[in-house]
Short mmCIF file of C-alpha atoms in Angstrom, two decimals:
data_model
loop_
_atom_site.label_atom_id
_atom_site.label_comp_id
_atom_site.label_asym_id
_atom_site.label_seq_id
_atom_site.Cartn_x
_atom_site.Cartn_y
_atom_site.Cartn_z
CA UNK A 442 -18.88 -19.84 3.26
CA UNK A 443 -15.22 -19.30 2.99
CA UNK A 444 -13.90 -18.97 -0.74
CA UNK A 445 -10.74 -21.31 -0.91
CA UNK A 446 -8.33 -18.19 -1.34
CA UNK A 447 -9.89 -16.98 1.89
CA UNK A 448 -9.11 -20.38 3.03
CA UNK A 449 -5.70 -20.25 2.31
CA UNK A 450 -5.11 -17.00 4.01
CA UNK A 451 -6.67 -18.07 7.03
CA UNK A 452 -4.44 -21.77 6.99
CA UNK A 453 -1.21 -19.40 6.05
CA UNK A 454 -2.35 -16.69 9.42
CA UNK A 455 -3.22 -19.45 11.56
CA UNK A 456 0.36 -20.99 10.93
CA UNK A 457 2.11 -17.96 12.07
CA UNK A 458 0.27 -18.11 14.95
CA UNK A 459 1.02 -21.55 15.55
CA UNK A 460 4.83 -21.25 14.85
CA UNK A 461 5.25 -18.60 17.32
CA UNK A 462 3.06 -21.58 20.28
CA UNK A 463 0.11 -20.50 19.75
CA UNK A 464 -2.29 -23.57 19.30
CA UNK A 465 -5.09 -21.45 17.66
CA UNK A 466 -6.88 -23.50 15.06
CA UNK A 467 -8.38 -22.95 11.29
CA UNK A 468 -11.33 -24.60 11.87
CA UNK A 469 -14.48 -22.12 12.15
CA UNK A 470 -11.72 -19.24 12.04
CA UNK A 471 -12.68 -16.17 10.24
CA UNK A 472 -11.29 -13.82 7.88
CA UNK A 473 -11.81 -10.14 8.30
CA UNK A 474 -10.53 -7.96 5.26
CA UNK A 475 -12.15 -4.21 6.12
CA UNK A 476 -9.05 -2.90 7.58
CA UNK A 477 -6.56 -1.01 5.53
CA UNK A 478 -3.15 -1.71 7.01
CA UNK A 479 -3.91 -5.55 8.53
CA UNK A 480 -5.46 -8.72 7.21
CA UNK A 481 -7.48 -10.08 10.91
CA UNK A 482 -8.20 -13.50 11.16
CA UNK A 483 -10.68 -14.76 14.62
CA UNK A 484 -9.67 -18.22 15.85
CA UNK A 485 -9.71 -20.00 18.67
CA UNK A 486 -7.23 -21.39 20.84
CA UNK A 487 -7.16 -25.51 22.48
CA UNK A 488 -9.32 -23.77 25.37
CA UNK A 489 -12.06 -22.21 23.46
CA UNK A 490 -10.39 -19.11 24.17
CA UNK A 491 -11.28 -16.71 20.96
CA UNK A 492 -8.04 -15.11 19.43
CA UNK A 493 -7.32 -11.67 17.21
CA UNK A 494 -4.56 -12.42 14.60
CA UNK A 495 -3.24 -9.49 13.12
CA UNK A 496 -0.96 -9.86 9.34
CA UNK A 497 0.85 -6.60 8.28
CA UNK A 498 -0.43 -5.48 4.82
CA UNK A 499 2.94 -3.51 4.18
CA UNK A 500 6.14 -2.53 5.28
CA UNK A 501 5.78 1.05 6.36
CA UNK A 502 2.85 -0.87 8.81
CA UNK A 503 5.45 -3.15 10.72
CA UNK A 504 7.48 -0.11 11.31
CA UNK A 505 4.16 2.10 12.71
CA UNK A 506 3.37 -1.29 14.48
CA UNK A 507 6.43 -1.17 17.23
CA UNK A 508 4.95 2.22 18.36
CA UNK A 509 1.32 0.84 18.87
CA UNK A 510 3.16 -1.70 21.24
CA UNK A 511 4.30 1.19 23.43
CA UNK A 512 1.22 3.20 23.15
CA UNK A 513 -0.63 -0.20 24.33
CA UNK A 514 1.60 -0.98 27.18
CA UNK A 515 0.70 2.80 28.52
CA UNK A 516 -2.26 1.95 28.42
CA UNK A 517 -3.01 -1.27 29.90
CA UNK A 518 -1.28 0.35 32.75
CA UNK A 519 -3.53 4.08 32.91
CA UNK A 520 -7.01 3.47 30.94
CA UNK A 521 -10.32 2.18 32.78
CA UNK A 522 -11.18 1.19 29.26
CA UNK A 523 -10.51 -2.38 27.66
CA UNK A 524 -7.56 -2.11 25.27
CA UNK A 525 -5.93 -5.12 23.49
CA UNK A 526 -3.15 -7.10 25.54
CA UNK A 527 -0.42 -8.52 22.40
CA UNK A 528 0.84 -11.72 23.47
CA UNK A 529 2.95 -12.10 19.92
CA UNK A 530 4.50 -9.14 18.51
CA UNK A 531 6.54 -10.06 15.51
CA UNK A 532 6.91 -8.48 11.54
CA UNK A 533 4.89 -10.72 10.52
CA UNK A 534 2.20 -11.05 13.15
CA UNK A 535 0.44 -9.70 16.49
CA UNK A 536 -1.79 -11.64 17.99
CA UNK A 537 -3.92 -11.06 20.88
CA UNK A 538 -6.52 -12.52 23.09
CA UNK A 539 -10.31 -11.18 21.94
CA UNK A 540 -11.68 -8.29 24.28
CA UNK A 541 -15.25 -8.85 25.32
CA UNK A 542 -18.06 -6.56 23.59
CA UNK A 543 -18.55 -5.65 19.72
CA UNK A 544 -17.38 -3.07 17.58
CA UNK A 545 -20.08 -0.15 17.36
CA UNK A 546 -20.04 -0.73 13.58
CA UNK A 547 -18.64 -3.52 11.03
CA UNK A 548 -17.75 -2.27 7.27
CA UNK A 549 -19.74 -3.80 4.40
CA UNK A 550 -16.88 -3.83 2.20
CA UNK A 551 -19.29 -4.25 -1.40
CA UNK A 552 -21.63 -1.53 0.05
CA UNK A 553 -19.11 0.77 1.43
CA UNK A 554 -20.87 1.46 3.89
CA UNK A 555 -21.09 0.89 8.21
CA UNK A 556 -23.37 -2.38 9.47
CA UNK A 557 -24.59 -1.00 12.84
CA UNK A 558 -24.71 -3.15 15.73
CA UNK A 559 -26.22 -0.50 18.09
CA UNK A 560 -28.78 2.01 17.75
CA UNK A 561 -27.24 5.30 15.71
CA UNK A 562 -30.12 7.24 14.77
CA UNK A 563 -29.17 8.56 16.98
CA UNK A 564 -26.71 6.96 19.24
CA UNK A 565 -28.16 5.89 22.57
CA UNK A 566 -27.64 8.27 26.10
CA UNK A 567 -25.40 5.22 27.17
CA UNK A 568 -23.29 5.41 24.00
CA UNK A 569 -22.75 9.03 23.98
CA UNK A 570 -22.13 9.08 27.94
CA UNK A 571 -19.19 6.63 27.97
CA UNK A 572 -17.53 7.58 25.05
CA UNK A 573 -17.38 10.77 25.68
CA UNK A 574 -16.20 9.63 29.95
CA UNK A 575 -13.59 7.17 28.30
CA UNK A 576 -12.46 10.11 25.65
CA UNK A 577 -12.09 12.77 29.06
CA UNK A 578 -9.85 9.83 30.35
CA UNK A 579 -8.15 9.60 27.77
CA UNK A 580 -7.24 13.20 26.78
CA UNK A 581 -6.37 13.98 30.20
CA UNK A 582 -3.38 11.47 31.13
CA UNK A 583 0.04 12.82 31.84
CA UNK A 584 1.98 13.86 28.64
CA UNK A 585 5.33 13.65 30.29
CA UNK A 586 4.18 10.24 31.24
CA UNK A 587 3.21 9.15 27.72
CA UNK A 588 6.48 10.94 26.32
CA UNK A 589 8.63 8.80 29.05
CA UNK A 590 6.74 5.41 27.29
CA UNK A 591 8.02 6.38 23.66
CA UNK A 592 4.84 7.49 22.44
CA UNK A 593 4.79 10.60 19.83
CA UNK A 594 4.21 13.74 21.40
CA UNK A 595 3.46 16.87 18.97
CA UNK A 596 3.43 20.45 20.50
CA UNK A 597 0.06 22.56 19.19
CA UNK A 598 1.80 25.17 17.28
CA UNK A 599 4.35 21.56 15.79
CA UNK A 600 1.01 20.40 14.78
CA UNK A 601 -0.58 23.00 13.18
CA UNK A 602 2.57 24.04 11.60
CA UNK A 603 2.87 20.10 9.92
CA UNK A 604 -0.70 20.54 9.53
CA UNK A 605 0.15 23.65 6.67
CA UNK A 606 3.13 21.54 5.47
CA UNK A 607 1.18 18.96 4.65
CA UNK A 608 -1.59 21.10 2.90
CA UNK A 609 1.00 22.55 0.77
CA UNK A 610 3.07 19.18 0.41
CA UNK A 611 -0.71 17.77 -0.86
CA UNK A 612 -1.50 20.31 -3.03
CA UNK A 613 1.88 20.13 -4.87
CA UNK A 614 1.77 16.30 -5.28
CA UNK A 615 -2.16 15.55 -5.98
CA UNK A 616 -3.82 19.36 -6.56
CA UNK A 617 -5.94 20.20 -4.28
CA UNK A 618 -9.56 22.20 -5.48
CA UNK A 619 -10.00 25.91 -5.41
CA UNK A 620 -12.49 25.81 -2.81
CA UNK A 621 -11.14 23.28 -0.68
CA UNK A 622 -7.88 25.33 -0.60
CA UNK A 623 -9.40 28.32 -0.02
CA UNK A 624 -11.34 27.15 2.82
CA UNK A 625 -8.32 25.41 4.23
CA UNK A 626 -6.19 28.39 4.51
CA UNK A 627 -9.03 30.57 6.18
CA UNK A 628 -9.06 27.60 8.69
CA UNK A 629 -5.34 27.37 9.14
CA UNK A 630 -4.19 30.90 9.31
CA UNK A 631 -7.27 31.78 11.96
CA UNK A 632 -5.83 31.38 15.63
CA UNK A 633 -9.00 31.12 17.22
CA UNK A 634 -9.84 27.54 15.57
CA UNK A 635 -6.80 26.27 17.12
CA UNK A 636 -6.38 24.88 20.85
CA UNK A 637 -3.23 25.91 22.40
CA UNK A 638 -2.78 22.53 24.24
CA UNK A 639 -2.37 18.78 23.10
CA UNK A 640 -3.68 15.42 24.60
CA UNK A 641 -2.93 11.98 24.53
CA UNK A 642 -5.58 10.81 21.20
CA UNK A 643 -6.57 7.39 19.61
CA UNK A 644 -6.43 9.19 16.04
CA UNK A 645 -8.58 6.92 14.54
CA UNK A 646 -11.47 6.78 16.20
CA UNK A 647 -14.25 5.22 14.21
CA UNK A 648 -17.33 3.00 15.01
CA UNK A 649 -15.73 -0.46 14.18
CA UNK A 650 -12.69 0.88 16.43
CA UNK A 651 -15.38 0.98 19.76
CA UNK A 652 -16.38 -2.03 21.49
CA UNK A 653 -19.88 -1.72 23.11
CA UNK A 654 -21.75 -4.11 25.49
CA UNK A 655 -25.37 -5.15 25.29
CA UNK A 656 -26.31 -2.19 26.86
CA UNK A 657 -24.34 0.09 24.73
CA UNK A 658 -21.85 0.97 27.04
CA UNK A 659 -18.64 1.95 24.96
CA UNK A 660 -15.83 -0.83 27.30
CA UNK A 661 -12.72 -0.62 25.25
CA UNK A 662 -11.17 0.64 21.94
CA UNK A 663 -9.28 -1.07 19.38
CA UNK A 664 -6.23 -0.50 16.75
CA UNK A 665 -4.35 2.34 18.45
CA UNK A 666 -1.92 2.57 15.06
CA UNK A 667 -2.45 6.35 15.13
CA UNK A 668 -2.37 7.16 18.46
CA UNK A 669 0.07 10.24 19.89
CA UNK A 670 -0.30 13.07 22.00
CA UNK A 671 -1.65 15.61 19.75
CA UNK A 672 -4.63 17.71 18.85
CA UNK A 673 -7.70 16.37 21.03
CA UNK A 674 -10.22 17.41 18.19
CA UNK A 675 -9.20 14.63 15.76
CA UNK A 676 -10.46 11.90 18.16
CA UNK A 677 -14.30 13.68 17.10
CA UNK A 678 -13.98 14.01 13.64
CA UNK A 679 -15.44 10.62 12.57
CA UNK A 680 -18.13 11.05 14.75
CA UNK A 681 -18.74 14.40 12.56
CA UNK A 682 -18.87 13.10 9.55
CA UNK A 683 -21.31 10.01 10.43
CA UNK A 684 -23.49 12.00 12.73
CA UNK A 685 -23.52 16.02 12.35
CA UNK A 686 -23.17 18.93 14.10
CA UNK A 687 -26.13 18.30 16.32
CA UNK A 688 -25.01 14.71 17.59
CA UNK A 689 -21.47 16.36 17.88
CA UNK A 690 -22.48 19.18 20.09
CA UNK A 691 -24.21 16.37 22.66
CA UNK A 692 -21.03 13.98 22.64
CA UNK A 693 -18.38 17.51 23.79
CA UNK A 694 -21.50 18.69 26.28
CA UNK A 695 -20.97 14.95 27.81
CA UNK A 696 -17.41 15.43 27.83
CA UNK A 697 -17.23 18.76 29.29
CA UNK A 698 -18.83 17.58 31.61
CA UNK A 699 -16.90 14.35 32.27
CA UNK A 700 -13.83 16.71 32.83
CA UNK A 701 -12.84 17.00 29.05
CA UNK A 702 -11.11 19.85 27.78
CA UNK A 703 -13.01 22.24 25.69
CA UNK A 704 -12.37 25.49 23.77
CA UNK A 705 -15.17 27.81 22.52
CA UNK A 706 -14.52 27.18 19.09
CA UNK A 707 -13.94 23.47 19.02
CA UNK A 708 -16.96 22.41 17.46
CA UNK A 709 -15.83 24.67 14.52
CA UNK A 710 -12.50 23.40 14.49
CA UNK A 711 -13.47 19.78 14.33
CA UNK A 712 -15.57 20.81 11.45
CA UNK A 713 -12.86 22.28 9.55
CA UNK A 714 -10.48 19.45 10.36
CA UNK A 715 -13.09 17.08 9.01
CA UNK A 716 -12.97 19.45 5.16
CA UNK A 717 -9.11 18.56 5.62
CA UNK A 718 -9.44 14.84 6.02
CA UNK A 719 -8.51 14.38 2.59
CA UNK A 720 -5.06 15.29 3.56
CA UNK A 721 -5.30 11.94 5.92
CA UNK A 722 -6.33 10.07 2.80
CA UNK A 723 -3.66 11.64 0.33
CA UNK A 724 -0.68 11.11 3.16
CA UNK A 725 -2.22 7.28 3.06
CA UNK A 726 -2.19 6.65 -0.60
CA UNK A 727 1.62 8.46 -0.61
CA UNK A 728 2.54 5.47 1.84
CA UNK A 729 0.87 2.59 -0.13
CA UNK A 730 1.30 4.04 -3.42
CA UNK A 731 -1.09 1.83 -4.53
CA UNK A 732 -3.47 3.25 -7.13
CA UNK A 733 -7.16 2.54 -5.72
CA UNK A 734 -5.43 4.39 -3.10
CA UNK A 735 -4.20 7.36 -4.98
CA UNK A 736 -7.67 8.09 -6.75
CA UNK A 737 -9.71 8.12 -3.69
CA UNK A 738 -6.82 10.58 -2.66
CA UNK A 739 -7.85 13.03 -5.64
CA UNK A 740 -11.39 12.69 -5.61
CA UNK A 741 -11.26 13.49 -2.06
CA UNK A 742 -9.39 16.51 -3.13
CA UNK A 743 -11.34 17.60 -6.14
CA UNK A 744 -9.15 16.71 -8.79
CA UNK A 745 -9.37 14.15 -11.61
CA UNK A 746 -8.50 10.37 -10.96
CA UNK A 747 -6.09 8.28 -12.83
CA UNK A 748 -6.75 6.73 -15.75
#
């Protein structure tokens, strides 16, 4: 059951939707409040036909928003792989029609935690083997291409250089730990970590971002917000944290093999890029300056939250 503030949001969505000719409808609609920059509401249209409505959280999103359009259209045009088709692309909404499959994992919001809807324990030889043949795709389209489209392209040594900036940027806004520091300076000043080539990456490539079908073959990814041609490693960091170095090591043997581009030390350098993901979360939390925000920022980092 709905609670009637949920209720309202979904009547308030749904009526951007409509305004803009879209004859979705609140009834049976559903709210969906995991994601950090959008509020996503499911409804369905006079056909039957099931809808994604997507509300901006924030400002700084509408703006990030216009570049996800491009990225998109790029896609829809070069990727074997189901991405999202916006019919309404607006401030205040995006709308789309729903892809088939489901995401590889919902969020329990109370819990914190993933709600698997596929085996993960571990992840399935048809899991592993299409991600990792969709992620070879992926990596390996045409920069100049991409570049010509409007998407962001960062250089290797740009990336690694804003990389450092944003380490020291961090450090002197939030404090960063002793350790962590230390460990992210041997990472950062050690050229053999680093790949001397970029690719063309989702950037935020976690479970309820992967649409599986009954057989767990990944078919499509969703909310390409951070995609940009860029350091190929980031697209396997999630999958680090949530299933280890072992699981890690099968998922880049798949993609080698599927054509993707590998370096001998990119195992290691996904690792250390996962002990910097609290830069990701402190960049975040200077965008929203919200506080819940800003203290999973410093205990990320070590340091002491807000009172």
């Amino acid at each position: 059951m709905t609670n009637p503030n949920e209720r309202q949001l979904i009547t308030e969505i749904v009526a951007l939707a409509r305004n803009q000719g879209l004859t979705v409808h609140s009834d049976n609609a559903q709210l969906n409040e995991t994601g950090m920059d959008f509020q996503v509401v499911f409804a369905e249209d006079d056909t039957g036909m099931p809808w994604v409505l997507r509300k901006p959280r924030r400002s700084d999103v509408v703006e990030r928003a216009a570049s996800e359009g491009r990225t998109l259209a790029f896609l829809r045009a070069n990727l074997t792989a189901d991405v999202p088709d916006w019919k309404i692309h607006t401030p205040e909404l995006i709308a789309y029609p729903k892809l088939s499959g489901t995401p590889a994992a919902g969020i329990d919001l109370e819990q914190k935690q993933y709600v698997w809807n596929m085996n993960h324990q571990p992840p399935s030889d048809d899991f592993v083997h299409t991600l990792a043949e969709i992620l070879a795709e992926l990596h390996g389209m045409n920069q100049t291409s991409a570049d010509q489209s409007g998407i962001e392209v960062v250089m290797p040594e740009d990336f690694r250089k804003m990389t450092a900036e944003s380490m020291a940027d961090v450090k002197n806004k939030f404090g960063v730990s002793k350790q962590l520091w230390e460990r992210w300076q041997t990472w950062i000043n050690d050229d053999a970590y680093w790949p001397g080539f970029s690719a063309l990456i989702h950037g935020d490539l976690h479970p309820p971002h992967i649409l599986i079908d009954q057989n767990e073959h990944v078919t499509g990814l969703l909310d390409w917000t951070e995609a940009k041609v860029a350091d190929p490693a980031k697209d396997f960091v999630f999958y680090h944290m949530i299933f280890g170095e072992k699981e890690t090591a099968r998922l880049l043997e798949c993609y080698d093999q599927a054509g993707g581009r590998v370096w001998s030390k990119m195992q290691d350098h996904i690792s250390e890029m996962q002990a910097a993901y609290p830069l990701e979360i402190a960049k975040f939390a200077l965008q929203t300056q919200q506080e819940e925000h800003v203290n999973m920022a410093l205990e990320a980092l070590g340091e002491s939250k807000l009172d």
